[in-house]
mmCIF file of C-alpha atoms and ligand atoms in Angstrom:
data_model
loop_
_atom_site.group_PDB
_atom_site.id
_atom_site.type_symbol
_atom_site.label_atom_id
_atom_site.label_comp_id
_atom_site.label_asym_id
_atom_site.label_seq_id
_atom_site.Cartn_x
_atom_site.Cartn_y
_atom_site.Cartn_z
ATOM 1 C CA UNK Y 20 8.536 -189.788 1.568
ATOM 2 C CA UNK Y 21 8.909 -186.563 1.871
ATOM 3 C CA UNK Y 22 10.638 -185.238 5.328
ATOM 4 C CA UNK Y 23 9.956 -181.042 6.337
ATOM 5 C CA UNK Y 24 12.124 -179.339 8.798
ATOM 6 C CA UNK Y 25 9.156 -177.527 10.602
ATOM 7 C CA UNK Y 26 5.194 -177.998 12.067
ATOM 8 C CA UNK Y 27 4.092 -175.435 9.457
ATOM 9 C CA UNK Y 28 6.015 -177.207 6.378
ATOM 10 C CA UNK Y 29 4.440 -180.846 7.389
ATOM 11 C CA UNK Y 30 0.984 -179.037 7.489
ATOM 12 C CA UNK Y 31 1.351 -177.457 3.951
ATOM 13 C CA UNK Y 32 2.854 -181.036 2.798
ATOM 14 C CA UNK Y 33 -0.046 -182.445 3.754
ATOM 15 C CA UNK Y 34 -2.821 -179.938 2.406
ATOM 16 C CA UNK Y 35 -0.675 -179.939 -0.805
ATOM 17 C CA UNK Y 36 -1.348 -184.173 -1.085
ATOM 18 C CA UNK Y 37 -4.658 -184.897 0.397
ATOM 19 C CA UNK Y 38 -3.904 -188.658 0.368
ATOM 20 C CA UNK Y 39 -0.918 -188.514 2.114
ATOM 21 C CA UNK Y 40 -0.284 -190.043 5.703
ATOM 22 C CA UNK Y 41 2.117 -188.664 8.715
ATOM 23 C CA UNK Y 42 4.711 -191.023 9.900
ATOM 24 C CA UNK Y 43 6.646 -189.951 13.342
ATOM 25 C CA UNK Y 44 7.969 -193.226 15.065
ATOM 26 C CA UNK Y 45 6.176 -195.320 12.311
ATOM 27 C CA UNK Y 46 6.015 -198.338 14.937
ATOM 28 C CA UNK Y 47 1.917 -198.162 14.451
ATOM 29 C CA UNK Y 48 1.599 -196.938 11.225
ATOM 30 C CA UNK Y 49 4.157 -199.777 9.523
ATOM 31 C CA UNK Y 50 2.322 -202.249 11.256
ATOM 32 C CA UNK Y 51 -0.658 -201.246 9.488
ATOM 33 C CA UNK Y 52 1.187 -200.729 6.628
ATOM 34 C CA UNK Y 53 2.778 -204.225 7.100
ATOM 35 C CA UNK Y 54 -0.462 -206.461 8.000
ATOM 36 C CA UNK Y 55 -2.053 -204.335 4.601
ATOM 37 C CA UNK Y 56 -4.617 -203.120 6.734
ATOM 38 C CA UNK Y 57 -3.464 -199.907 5.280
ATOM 39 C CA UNK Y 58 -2.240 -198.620 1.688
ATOM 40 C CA UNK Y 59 -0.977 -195.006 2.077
ATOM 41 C CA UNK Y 60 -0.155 -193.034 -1.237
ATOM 42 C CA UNK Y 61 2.761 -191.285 0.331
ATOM 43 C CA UNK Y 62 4.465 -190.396 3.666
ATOM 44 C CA UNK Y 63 4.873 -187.016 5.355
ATOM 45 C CA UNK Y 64 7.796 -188.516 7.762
ATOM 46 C CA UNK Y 65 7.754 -185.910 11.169
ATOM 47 C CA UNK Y 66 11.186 -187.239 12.529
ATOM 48 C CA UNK Y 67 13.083 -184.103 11.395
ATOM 49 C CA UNK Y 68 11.068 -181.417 12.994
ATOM 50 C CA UNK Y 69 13.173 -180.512 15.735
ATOM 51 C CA UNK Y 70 9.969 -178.155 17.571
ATOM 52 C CA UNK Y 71 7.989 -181.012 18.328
ATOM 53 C CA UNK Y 72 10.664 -183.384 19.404
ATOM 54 C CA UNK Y 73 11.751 -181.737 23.061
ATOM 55 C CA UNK Y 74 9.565 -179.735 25.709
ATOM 56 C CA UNK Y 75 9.486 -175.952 27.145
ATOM 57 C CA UNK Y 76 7.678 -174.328 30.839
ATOM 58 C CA UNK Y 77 4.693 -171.984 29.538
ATOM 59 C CA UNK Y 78 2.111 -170.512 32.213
ATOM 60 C CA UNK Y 79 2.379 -173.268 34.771
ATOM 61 C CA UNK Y 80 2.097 -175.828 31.910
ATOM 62 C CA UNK Y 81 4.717 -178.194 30.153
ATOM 63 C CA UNK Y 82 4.184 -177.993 26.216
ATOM 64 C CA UNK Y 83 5.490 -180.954 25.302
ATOM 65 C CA UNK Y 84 6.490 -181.721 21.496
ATOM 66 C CA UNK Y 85 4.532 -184.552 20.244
ATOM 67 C CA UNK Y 86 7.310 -185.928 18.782
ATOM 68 C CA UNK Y 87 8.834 -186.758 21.946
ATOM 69 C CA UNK Y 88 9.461 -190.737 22.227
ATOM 70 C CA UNK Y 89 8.716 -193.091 25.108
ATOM 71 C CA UNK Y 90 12.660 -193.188 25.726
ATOM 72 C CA UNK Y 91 13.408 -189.767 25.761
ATOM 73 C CA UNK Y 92 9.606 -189.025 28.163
ATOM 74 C CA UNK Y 93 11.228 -192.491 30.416
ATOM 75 C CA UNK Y 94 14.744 -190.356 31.170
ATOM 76 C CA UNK Y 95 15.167 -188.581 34.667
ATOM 77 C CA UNK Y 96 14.972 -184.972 33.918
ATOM 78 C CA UNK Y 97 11.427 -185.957 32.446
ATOM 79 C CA UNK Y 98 10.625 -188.402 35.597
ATOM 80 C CA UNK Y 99 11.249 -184.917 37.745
ATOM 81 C CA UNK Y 100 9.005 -183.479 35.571
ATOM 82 C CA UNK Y 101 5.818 -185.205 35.272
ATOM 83 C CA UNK Y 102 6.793 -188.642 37.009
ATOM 84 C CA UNK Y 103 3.549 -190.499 35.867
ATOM 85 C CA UNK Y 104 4.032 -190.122 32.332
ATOM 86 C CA UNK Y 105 7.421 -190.743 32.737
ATOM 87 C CA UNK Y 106 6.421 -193.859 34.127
ATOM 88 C CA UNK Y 107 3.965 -194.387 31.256
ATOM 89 C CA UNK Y 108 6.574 -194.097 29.191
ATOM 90 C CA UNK Y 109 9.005 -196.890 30.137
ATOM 91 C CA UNK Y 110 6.190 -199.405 30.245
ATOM 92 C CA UNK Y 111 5.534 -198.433 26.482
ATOM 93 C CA UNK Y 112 6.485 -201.945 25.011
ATOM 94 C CA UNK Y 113 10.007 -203.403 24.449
ATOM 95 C CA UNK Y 114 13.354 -200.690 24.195
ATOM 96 C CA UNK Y 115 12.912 -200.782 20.134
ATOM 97 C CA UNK Y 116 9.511 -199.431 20.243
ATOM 98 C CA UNK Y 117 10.456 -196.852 23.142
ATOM 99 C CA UNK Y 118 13.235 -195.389 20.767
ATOM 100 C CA UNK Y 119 11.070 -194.325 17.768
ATOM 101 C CA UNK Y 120 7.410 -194.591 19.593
ATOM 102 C CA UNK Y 121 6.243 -190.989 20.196
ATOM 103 C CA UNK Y 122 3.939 -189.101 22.222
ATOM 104 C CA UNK Y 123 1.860 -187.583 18.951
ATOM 105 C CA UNK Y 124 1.732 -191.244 17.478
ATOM 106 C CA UNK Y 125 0.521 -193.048 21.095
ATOM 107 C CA UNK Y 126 -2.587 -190.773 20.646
ATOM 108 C CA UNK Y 127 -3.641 -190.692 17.137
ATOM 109 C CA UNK Y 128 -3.444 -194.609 17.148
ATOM 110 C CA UNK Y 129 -5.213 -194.148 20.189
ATOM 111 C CA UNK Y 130 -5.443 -198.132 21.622
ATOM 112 C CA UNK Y 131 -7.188 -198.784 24.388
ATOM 113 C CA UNK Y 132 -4.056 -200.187 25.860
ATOM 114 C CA UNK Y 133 -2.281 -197.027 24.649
ATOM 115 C CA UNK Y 134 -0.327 -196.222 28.131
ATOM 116 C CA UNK Y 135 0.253 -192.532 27.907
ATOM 117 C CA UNK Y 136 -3.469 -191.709 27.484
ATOM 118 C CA UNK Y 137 -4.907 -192.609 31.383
ATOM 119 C CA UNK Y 138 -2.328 -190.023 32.223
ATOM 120 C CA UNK Y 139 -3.548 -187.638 29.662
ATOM 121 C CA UNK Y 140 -6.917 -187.761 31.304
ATOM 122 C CA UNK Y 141 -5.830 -187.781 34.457
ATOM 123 C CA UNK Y 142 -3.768 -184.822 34.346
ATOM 124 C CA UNK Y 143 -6.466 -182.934 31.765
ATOM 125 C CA UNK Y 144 -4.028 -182.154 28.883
ATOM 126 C CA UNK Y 145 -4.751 -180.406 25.618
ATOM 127 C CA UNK Y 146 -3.850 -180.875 22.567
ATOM 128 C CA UNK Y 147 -2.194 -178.107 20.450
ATOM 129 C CA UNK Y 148 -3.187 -178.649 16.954
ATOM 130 C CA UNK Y 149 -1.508 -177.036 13.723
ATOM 131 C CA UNK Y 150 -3.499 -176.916 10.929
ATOM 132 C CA UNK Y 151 -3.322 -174.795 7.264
ATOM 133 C CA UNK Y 152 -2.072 -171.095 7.320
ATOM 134 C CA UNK Y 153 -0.056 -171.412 10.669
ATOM 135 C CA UNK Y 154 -3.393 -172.002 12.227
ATOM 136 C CA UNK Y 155 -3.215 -173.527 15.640
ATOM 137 C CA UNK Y 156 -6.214 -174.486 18.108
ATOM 138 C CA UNK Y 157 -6.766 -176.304 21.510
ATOM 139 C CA UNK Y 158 -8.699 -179.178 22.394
ATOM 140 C CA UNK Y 159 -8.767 -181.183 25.578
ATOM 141 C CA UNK Y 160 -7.235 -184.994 24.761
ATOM 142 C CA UNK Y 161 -10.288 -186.570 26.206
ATOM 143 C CA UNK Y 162 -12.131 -184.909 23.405
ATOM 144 C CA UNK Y 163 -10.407 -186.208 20.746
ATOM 145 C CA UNK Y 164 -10.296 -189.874 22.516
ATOM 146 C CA UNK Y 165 -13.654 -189.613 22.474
ATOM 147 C CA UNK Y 166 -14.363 -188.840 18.880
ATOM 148 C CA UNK Y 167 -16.366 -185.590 20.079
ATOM 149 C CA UNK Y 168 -13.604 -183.699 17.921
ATOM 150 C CA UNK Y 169 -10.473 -184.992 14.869
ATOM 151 C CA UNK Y 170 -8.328 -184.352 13.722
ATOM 152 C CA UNK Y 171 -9.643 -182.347 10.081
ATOM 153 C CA UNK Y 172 -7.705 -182.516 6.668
ATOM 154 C CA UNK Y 173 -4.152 -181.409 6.745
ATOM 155 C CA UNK Y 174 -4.341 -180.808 10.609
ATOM 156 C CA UNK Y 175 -0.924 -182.567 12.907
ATOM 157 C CA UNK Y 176 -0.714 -182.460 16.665
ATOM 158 C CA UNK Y 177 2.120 -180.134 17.366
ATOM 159 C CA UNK Y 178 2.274 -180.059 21.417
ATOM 160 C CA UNK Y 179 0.406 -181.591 24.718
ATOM 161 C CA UNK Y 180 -0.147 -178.889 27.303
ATOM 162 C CA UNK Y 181 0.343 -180.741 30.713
ATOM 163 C CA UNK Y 182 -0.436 -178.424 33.738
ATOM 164 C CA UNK Y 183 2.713 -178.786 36.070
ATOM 165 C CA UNK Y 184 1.086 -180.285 39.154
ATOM 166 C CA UNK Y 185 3.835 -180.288 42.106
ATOM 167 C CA UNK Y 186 2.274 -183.490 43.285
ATOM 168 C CA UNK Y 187 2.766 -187.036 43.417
ATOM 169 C CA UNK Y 188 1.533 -189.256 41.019
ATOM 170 C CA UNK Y 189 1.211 -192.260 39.624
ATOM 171 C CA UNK Y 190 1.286 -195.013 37.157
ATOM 172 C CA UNK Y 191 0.752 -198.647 37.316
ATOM 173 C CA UNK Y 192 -0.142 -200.924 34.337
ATOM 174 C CA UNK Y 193 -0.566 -204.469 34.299
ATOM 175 C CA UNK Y 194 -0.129 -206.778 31.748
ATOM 176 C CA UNK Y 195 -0.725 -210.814 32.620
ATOM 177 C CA UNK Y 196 2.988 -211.331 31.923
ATOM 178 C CA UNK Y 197 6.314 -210.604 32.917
ATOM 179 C CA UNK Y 198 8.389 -207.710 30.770
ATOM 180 C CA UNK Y 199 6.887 -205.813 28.433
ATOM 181 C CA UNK Y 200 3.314 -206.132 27.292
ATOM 182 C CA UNK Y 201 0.431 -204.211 26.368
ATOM 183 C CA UNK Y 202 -1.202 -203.732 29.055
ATOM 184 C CA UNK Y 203 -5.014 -205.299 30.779
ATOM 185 C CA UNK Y 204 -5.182 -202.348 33.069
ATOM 186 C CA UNK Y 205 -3.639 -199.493 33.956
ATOM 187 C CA UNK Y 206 -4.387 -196.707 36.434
ATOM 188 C CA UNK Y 207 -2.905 -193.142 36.362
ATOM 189 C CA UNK Y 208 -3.473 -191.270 39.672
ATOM 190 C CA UNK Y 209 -2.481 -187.698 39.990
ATOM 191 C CA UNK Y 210 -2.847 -185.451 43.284
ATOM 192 C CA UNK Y 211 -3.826 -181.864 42.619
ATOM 193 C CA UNK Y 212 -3.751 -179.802 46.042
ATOM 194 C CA UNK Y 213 -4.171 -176.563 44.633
ATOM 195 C CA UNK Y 214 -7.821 -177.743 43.645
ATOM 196 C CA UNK Y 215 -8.019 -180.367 46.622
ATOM 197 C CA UNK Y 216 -8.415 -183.044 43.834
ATOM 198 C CA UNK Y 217 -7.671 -186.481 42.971
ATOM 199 C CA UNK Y 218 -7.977 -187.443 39.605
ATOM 200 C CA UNK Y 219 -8.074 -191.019 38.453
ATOM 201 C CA UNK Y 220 -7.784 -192.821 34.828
ATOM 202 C CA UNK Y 221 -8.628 -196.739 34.211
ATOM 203 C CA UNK Y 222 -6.960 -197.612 30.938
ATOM 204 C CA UNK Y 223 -7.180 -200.484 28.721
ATOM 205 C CA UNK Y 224 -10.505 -201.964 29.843
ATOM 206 C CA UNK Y 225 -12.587 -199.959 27.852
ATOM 207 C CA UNK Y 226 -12.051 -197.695 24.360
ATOM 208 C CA UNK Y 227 -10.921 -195.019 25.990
ATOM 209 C CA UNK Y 228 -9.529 -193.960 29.340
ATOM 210 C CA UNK Y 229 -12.545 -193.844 32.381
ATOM 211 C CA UNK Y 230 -12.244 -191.407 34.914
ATOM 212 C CA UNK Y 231 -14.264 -192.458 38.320
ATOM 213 C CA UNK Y 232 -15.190 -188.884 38.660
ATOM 214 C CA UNK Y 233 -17.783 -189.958 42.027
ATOM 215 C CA UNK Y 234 -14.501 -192.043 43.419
ATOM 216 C CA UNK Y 235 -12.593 -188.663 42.409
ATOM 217 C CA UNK Y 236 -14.543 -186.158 44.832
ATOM 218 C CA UNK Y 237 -15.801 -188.881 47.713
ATOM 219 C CA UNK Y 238 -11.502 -189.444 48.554
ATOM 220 C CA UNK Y 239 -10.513 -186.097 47.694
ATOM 221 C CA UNK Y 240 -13.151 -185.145 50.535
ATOM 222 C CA UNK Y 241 -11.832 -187.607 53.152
ATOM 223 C CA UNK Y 242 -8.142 -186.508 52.663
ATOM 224 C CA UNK Y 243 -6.479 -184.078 55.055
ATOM 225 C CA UNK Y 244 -5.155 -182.295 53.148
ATOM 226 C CA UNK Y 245 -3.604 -179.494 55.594
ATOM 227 C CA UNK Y 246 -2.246 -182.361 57.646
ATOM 228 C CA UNK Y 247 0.415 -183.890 55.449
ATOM 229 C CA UNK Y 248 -2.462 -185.398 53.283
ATOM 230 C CA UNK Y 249 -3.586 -187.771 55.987
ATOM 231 C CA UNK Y 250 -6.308 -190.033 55.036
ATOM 232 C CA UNK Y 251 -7.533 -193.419 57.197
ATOM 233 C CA UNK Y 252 -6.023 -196.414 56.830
ATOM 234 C CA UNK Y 253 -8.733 -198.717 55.044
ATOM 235 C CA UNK Y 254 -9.757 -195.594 52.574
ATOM 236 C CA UNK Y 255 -7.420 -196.745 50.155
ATOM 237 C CA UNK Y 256 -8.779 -200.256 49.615
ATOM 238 C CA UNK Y 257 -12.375 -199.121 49.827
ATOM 239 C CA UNK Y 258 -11.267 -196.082 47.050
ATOM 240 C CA UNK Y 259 -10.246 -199.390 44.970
ATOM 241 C CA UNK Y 260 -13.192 -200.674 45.456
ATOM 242 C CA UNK Y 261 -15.174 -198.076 44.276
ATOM 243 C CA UNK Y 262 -13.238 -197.264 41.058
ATOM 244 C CA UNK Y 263 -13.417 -200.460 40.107
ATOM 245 C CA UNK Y 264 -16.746 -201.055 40.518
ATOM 246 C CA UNK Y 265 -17.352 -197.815 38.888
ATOM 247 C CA UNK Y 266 -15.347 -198.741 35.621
ATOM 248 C CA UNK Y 267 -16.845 -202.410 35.714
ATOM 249 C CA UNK Y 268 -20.389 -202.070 36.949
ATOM 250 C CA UNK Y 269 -22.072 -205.230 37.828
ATOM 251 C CA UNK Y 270 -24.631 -206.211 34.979
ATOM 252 C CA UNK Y 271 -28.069 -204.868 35.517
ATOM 253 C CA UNK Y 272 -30.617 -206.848 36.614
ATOM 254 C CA UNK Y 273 -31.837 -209.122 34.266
ATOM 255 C CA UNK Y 274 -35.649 -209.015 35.580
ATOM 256 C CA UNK Y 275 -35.401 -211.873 37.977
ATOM 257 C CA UNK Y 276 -34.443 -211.564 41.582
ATOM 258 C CA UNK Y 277 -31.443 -213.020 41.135
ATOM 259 C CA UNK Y 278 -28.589 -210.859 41.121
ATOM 260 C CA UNK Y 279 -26.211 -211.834 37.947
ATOM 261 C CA UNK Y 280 -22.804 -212.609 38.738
ATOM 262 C CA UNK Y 281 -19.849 -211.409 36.899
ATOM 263 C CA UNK Y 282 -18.222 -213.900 34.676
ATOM 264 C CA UNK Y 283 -14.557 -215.095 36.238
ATOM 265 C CA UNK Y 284 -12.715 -213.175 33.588
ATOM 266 C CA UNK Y 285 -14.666 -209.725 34.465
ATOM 267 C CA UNK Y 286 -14.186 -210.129 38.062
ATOM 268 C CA UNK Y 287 -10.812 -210.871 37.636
ATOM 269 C CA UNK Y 288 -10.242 -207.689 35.805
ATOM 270 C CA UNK Y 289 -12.295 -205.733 38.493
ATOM 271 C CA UNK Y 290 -9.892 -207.180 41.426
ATOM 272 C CA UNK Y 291 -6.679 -206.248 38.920
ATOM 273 C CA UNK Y 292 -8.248 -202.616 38.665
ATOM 274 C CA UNK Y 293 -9.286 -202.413 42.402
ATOM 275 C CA UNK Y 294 -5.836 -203.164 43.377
ATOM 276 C CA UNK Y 295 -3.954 -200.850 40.945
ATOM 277 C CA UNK Y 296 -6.081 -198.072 42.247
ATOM 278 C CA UNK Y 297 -5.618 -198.953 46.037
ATOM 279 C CA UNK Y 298 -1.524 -199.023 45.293
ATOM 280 C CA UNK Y 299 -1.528 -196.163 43.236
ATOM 281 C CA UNK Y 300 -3.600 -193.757 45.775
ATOM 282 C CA UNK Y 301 -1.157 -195.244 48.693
ATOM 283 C CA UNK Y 302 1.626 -194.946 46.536
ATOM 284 C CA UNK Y 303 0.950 -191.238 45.978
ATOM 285 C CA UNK Y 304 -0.012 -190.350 49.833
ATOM 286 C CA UNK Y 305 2.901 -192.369 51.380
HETATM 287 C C1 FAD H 403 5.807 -204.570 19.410
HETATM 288 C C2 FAD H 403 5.038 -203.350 19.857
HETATM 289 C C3 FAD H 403 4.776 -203.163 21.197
HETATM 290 C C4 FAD H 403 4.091 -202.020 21.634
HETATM 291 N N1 FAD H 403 3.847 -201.878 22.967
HETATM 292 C C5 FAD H 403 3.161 -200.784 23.392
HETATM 293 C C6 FAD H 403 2.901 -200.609 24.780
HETATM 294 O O1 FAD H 403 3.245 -201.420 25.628
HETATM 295 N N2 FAD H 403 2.237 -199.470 25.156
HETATM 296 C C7 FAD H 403 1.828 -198.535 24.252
HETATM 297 O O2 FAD H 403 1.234 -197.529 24.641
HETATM 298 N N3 FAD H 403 2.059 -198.698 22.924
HETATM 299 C C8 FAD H 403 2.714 -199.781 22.484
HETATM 300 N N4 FAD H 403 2.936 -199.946 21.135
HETATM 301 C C9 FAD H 403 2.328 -199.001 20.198
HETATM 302 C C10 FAD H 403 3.216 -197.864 19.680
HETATM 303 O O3 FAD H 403 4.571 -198.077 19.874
HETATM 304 C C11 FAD H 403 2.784 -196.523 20.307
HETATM 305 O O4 FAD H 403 1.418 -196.278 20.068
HETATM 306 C C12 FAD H 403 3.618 -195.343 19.764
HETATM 307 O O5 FAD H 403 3.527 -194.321 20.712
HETATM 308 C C13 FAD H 403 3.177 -194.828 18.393
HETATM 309 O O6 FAD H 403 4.002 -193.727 18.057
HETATM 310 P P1 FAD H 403 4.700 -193.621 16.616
HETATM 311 O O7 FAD H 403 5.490 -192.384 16.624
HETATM 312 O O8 FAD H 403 5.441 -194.872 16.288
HETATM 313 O O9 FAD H 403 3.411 -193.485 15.706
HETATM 314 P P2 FAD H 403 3.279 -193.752 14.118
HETATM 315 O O10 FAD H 403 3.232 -195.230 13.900
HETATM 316 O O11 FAD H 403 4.290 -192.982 13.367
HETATM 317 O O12 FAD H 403 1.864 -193.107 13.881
HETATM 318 C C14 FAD H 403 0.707 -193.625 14.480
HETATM 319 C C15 FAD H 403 -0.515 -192.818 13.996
HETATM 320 O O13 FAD H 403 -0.410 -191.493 14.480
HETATM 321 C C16 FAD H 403 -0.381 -190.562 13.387
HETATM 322 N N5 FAD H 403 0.505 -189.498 13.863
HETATM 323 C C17 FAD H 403 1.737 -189.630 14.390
HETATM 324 N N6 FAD H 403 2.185 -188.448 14.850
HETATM 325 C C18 FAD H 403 1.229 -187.531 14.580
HETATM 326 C C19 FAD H 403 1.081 -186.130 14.821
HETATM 327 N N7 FAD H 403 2.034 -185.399 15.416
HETATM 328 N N8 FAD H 403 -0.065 -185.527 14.413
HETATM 329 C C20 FAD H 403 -1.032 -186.222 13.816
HETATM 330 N N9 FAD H 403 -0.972 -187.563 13.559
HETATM 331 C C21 FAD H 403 0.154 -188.197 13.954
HETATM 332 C C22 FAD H 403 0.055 -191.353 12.183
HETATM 333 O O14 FAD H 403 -0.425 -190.811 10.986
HETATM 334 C C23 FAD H 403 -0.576 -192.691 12.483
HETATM 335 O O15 FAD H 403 -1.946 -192.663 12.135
HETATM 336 C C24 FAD H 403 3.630 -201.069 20.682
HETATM 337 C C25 FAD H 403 3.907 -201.259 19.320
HETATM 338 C C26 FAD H 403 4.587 -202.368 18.904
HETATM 339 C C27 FAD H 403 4.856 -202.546 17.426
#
């Protein structure tokens, strides 16, 4: 395996052996690796690049290192910082997998159940790419979730850009068990009052992340937000209702008159999502 000290040296270690794979945490990749799912013909190992593996303040943004793990993201300083992936963070599977599991590596794999990625969408990050000849180039996460760009040969995701919100925000997950567990839903909720916006990721139940942009702008418009962010008492449930209806649509019509119910395992999911929204959005006005 071979291990560089910097972004640019991984990059060139990488163009140099076409075949080769990166490795950061390694807690998806050996999986793969162990299962034989996959074969890799060598290992660029990213756990000694020391850029990618903290954070810095640039332009109202945090760039954070995509070699940041779940346990350093779950600490305090972070929580202050950008509490909902914080929160993501510590929900990221049992302490083990928090130690080595990274930022970088939680979106590459990108899992449906992946918990860092409805906060990604929520908050609209971009990535911060390195590729050949110091290159570097920007592309929002949701784009790369949703396979409208990749990653191209030699190319390693050097830094999220997270715009610094000043605003609560949330994260809930649940998982059908108690400790840790990949998660059946989530739901990241993030208050922007500069833009008079609520922004709202449903994670797990589908590929990637959903954001129930009409939910988004119908609460937004009902919350006072001059007047300590007031908002009526019965929104929040009916906001639940709508995401999750949004992000689990009932099945079209089926050419009969009869309306088609939802199987018991949908609807269950629907009333999980519904609720995680409803907390979350009281949550962050309370
Ligand atoms: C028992 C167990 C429980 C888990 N529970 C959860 C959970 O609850 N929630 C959750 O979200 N995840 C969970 N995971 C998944 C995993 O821990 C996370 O996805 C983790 O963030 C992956 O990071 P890593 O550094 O280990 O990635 P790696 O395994 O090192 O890499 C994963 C993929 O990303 C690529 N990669 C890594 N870094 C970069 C980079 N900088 N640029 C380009 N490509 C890169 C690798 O080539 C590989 O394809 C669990 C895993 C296990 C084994």
């Amino acid at each position: 395996m071979t291990l560089p000290a910097s972004l640019d040296e991984a990059v060139a270690a990488l163009t140099a052996m076409p075949a080769a794979v990166p490795v950061a945490g390694g807690t998806d990749l050996m999986a793969s690796v162990n299962s034989g799912q996959l074969r890799p013909a060598a290992l660029v190992g990213l756990g000694r690049i020391s850029e990618i593996r903290g954070w810095q303040y640039q332009d109202g943004n945090a760039l954070l290192g995509a070699g940041l793990t779940h346990a350093r993201m779950g600490r305090p300083d972070f929580a202050a910082l950008i509490p909902a992936l914080a929160a993501a963070a510590r929900a990221a599977g049992p302490p083990q997998i928090r130690n080595a599991g990274t930022l970088g590596g939680n979106i590459v794999t990108a899992a449906p159940t992946g918990d860092t990625l409805p906060v990604l969408a929520a908050m609209e990050a971009t990535l911060v790419i390195a590729g050949p000849g110091g290159a570097r180039r920007e592309t929002p996460v949701s784009h790369l979730l949703a396979g409208r760009d990749m990653l191209g040969a030699g190319e390693l995701i050097g830094f999220v850009r997270v715009p610094l919100l000043h605003a609560p925000q949330v994260f809930f997950k649940a998982t059908g068990r108690t400790g840790p567990g990949r998660a059946t839903a989530s739901v990241a909720l993030v208050l922007d009052p500069a833009r008079r916006e609520v922004r709202c990721a449903v994670g797990a139940i589908a590929p990637m992340p959903l954001r129930p942009l009409e939910a988004e702008r119908w609460i937004a418009s009902l919350i006072e937000w001059d007047a300590d962010r007031k908002l009526a008492p019965d929104a929040c449930a009916a906001f639940g209702e709508y995401v999750a209806a949004a992000c689990i649509p009932d099945p079209a019509p089926d050419g009969t008159q009869a309306a088609v119910p939802l199987p018991p395992a949908v609807l269950h999911l629907r009333r999980t999502v519904a609720a995680l929204a409803r907390r979350a959005l009281g949550r962050a006005l309370s």
